[in-house]
PDB file of C-alpha atoms in Angstrom:
ATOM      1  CA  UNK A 108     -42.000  20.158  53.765  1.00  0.00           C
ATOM      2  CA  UNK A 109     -44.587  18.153  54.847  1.00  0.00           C
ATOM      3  CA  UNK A 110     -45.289  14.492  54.172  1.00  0.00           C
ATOM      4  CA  UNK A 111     -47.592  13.791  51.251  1.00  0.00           C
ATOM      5  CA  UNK A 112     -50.180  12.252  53.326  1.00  0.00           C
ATOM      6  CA  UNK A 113     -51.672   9.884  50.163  1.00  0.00           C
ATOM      7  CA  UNK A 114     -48.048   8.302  50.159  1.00  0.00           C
ATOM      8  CA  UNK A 115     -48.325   5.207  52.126  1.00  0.00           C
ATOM      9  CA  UNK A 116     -45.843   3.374  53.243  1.00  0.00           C
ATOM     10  CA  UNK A 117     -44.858  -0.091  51.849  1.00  0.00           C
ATOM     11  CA  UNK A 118     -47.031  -3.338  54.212  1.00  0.00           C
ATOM     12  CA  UNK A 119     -43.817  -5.557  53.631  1.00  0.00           C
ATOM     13  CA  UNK A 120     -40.920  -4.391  54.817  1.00  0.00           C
ATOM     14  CA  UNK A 121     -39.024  -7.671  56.320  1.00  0.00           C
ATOM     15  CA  UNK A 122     -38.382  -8.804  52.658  1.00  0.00           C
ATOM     16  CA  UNK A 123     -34.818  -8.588  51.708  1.00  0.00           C
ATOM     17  CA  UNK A 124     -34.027  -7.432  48.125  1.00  0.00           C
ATOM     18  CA  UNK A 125     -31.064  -9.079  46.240  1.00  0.00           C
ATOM     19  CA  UNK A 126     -27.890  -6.643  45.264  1.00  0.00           C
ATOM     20  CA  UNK A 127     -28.171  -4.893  42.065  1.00  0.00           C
ATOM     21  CA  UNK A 128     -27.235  -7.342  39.294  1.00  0.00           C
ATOM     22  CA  UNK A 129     -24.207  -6.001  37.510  1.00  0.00           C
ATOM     23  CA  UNK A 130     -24.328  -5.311  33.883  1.00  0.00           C
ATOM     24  CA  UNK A 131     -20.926  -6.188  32.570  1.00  0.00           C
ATOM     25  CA  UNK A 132     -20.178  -8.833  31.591  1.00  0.00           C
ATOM     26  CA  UNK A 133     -23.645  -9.477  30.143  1.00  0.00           C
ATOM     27  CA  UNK A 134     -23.325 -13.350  29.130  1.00  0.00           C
ATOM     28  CA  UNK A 135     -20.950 -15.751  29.948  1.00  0.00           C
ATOM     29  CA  UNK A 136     -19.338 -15.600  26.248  1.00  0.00           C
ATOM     30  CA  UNK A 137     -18.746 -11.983  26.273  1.00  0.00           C
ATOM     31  CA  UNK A 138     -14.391 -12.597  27.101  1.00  0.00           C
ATOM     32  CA  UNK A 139     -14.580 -14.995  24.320  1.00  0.00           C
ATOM     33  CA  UNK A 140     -15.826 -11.946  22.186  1.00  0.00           C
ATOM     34  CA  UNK A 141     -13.476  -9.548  23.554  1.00  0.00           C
ATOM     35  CA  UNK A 142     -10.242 -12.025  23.018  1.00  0.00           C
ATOM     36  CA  UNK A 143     -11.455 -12.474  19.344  1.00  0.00           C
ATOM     37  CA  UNK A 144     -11.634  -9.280  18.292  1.00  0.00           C
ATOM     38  CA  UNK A 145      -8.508  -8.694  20.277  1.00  0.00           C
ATOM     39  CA  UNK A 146      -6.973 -11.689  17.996  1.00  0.00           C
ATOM     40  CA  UNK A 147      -8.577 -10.031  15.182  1.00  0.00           C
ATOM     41  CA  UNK A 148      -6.785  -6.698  15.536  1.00  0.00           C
ATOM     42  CA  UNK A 149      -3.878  -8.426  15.948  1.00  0.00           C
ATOM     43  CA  UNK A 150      -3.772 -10.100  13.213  1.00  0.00           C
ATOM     44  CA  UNK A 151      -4.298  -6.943  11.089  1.00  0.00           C
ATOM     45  CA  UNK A 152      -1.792  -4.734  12.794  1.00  0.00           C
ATOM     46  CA  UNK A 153       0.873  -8.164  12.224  1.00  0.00           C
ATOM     47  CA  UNK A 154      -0.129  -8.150   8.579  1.00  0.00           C
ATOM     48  CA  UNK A 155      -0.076  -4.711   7.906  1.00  0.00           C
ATOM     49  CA  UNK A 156       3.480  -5.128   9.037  1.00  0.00           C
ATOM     50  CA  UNK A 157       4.380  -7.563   6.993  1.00  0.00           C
ATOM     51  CA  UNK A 158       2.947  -6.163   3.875  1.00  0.00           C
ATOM     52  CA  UNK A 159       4.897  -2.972   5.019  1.00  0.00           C
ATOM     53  CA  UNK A 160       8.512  -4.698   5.252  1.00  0.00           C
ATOM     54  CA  UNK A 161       7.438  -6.519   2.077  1.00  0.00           C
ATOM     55  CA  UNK A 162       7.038  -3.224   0.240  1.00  0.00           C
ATOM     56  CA  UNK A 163      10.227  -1.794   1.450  1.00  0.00           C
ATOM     57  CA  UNK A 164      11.669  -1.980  -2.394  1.00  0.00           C
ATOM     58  CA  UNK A 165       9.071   0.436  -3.313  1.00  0.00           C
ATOM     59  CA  UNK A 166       9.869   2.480  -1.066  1.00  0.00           C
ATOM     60  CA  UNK A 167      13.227   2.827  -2.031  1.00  0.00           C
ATOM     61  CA  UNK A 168      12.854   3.149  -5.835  1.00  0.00           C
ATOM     62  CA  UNK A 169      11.023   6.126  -5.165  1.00  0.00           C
ATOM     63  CA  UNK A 170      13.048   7.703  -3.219  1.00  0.00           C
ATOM     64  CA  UNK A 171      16.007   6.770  -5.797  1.00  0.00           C
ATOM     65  CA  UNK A 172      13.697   8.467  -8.544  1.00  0.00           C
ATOM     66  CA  UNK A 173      13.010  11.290  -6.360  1.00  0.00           C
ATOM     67  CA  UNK A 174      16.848  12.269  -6.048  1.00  0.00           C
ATOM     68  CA  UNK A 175      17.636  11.650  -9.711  1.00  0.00           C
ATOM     69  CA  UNK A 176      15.196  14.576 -10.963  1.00  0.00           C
ATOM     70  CA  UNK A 177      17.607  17.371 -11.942  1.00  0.00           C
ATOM     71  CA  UNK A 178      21.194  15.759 -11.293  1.00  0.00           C
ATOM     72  CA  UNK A 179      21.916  13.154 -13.830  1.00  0.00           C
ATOM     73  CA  UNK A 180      22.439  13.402 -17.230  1.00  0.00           C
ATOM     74  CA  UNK A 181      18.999  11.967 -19.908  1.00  0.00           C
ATOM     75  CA  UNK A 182      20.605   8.650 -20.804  1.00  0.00           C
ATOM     76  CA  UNK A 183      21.624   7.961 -17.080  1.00  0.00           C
ATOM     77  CA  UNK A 184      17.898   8.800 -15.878  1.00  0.00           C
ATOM     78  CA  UNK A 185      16.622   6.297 -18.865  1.00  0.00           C
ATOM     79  CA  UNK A 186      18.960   3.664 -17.602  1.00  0.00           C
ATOM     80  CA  UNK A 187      18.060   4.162 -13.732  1.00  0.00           C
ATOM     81  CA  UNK A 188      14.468   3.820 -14.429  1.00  0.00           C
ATOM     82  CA  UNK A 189      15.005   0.829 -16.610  1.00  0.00           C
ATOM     83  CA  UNK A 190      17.289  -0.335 -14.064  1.00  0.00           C
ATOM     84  CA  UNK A 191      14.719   0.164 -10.904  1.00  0.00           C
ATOM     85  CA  UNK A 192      11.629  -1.360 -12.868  1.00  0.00           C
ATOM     86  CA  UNK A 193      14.177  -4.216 -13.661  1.00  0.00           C
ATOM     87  CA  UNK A 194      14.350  -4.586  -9.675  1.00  0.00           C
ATOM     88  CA  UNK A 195      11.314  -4.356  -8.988  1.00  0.00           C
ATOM     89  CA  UNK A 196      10.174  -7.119 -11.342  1.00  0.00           C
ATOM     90  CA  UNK A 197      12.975  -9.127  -9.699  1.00  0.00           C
ATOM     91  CA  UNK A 198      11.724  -8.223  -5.957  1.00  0.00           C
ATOM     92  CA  UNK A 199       8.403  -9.698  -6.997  1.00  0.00           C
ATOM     93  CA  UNK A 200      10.081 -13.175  -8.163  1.00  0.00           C
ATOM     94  CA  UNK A 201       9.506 -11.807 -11.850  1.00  0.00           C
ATOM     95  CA  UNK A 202      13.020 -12.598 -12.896  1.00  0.00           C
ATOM     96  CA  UNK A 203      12.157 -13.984 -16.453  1.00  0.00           C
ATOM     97  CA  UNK A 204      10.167 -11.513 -16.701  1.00  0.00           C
ATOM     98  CA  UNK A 205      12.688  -8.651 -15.816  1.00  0.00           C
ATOM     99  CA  UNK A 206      15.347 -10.401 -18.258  1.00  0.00           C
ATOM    100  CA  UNK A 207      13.330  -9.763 -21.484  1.00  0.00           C
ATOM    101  CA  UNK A 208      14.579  -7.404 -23.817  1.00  0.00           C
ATOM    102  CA  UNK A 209      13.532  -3.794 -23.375  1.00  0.00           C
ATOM    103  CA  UNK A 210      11.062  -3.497 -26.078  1.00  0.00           C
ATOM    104  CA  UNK A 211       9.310  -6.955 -24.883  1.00  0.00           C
ATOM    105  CA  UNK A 212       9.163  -5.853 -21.374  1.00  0.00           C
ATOM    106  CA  UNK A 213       7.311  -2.215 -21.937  1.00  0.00           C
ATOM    107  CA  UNK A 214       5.068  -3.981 -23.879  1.00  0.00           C
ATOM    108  CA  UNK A 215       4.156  -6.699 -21.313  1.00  0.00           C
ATOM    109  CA  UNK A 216       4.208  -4.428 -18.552  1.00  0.00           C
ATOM    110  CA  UNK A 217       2.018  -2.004 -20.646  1.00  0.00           C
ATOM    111  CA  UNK A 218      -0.808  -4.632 -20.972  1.00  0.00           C
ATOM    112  CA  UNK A 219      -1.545  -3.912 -17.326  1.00  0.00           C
ATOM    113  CA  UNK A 220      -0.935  -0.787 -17.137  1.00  0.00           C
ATOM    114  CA  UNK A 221      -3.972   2.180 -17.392  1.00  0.00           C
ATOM    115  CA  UNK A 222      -3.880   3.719 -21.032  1.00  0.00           C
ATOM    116  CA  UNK A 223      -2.637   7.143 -19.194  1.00  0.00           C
ATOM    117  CA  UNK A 224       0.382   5.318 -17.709  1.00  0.00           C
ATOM    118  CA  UNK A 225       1.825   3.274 -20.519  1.00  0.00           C
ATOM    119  CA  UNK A 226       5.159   2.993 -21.169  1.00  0.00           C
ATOM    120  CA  UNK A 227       4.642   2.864 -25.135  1.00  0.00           C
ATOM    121  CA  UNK A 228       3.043   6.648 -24.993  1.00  0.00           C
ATOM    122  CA  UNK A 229       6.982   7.729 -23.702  1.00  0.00           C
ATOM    123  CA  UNK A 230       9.310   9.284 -26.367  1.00  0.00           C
ATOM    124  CA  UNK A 231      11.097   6.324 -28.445  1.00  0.00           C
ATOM    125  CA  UNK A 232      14.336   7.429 -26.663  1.00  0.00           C
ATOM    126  CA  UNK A 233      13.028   5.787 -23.207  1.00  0.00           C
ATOM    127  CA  UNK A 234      12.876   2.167 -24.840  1.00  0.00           C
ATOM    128  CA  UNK A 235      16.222   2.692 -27.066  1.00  0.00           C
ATOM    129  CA  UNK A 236      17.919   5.276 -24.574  1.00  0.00           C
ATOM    130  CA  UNK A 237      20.757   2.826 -22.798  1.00  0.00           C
ATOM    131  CA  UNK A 238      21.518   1.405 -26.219  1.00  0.00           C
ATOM    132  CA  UNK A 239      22.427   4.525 -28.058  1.00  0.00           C
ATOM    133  CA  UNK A 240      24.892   6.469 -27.379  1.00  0.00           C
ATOM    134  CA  UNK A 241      23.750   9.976 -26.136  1.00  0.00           C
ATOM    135  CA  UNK A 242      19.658  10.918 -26.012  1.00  0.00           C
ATOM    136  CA  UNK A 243      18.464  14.556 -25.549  1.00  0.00           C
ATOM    137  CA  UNK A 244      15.274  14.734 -23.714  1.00  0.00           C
ATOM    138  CA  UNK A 245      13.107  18.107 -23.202  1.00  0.00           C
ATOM    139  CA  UNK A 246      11.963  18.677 -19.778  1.00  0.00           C
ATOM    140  CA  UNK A 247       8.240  17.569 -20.234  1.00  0.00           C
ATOM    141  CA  UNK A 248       9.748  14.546 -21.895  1.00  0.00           C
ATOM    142  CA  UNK A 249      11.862  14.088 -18.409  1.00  0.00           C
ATOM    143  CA  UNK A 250       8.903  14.579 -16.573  1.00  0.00           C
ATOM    144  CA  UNK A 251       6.372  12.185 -18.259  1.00  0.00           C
ATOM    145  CA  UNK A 252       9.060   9.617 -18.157  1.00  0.00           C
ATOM    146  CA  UNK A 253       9.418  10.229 -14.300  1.00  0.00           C
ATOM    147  CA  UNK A 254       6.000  10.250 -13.289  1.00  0.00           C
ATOM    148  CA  UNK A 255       4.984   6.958 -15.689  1.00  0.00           C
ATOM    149  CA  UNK A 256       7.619   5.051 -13.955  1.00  0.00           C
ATOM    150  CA  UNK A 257       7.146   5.930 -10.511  1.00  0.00           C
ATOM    151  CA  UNK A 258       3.479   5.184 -10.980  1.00  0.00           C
ATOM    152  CA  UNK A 259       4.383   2.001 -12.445  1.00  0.00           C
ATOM    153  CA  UNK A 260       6.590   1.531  -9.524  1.00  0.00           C
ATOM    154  CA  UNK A 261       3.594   2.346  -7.037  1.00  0.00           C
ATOM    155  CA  UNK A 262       0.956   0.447  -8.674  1.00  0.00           C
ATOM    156  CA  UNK A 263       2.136  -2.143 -10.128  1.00  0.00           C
ATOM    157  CA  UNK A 264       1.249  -6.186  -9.405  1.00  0.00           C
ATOM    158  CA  UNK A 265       3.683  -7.845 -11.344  1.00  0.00           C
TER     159      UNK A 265
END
């Protein structure tokens, strides 16, 4: 191919050019940026820990729950879901609160509590149960009573 012969060639050729200025890092402040958010993630992975050791109790109430569906008897399955909302109040440094009477509680913990999830639309027999002496509950009574308290368990900010 022949040269383009209205290409010229450049008249100053003994100037030197400087080197290619490199683009990273673009100001002096950028490693100040870069160990912040490195701080920053941190700090939210150490948290996230921490809130995830700190819910550890939830963690196991559930899985309590989970392996009391079909094995124990009604009244035992009133009193172990009395007994792990009882802990979990206690967990969260809400031991006066835990200590009320059953009736009390329910209705304290049903103030916060979404109208769906309230302890006071359970049968009679889940406040009463562990005081009487033998309870007969149907399956969809089981059930609701179940799935109430492990949403309770779940959701709750006591």
């Amino acid at each position: 191919m022949a040269a383009n012969p209205t290409f010229s060639a450049l008249p100053h050729k003994a100037y030197l050019l400087p080197d290619a200025v490199p683009m990273w890092p673009p100001v002096w402040w950028t490693w100040l940026a870069v160990a912040a958010v490195i701080l920053i993630l941190f700090g939210a992975i150490l948290l996230l820990i921490i809130r995830h050791k700190k819910r550890a109790y939830r963690r196991e109430a559930l899985t309590a729950l989970k392996h009391a569906d079909d094995k124990v008897l009604d009244k035992e399955l009133v009193v172990l879901c009395h007994e792990l909302i009882r802990r979990c109040l206690v967990s969260e440094n809400k031991s006066t609160l835990a200590a009320l009477p059953a009736s009390q509680l329910f209705n304290t913990l049903d103030q916060k509590n979404a109208a769906k999830h309230r302890f006071s639309s359970l049968p009679e027999d889940f406040i009463s149960g562990p005081y009487r002496g033998d309870i007969t509950l149907s399956a969809a009574q089981r059930e609701h009573i179940l799935s109430t308290t492990r949403y309770w368990i779940r959701k709750h900010h006591a």
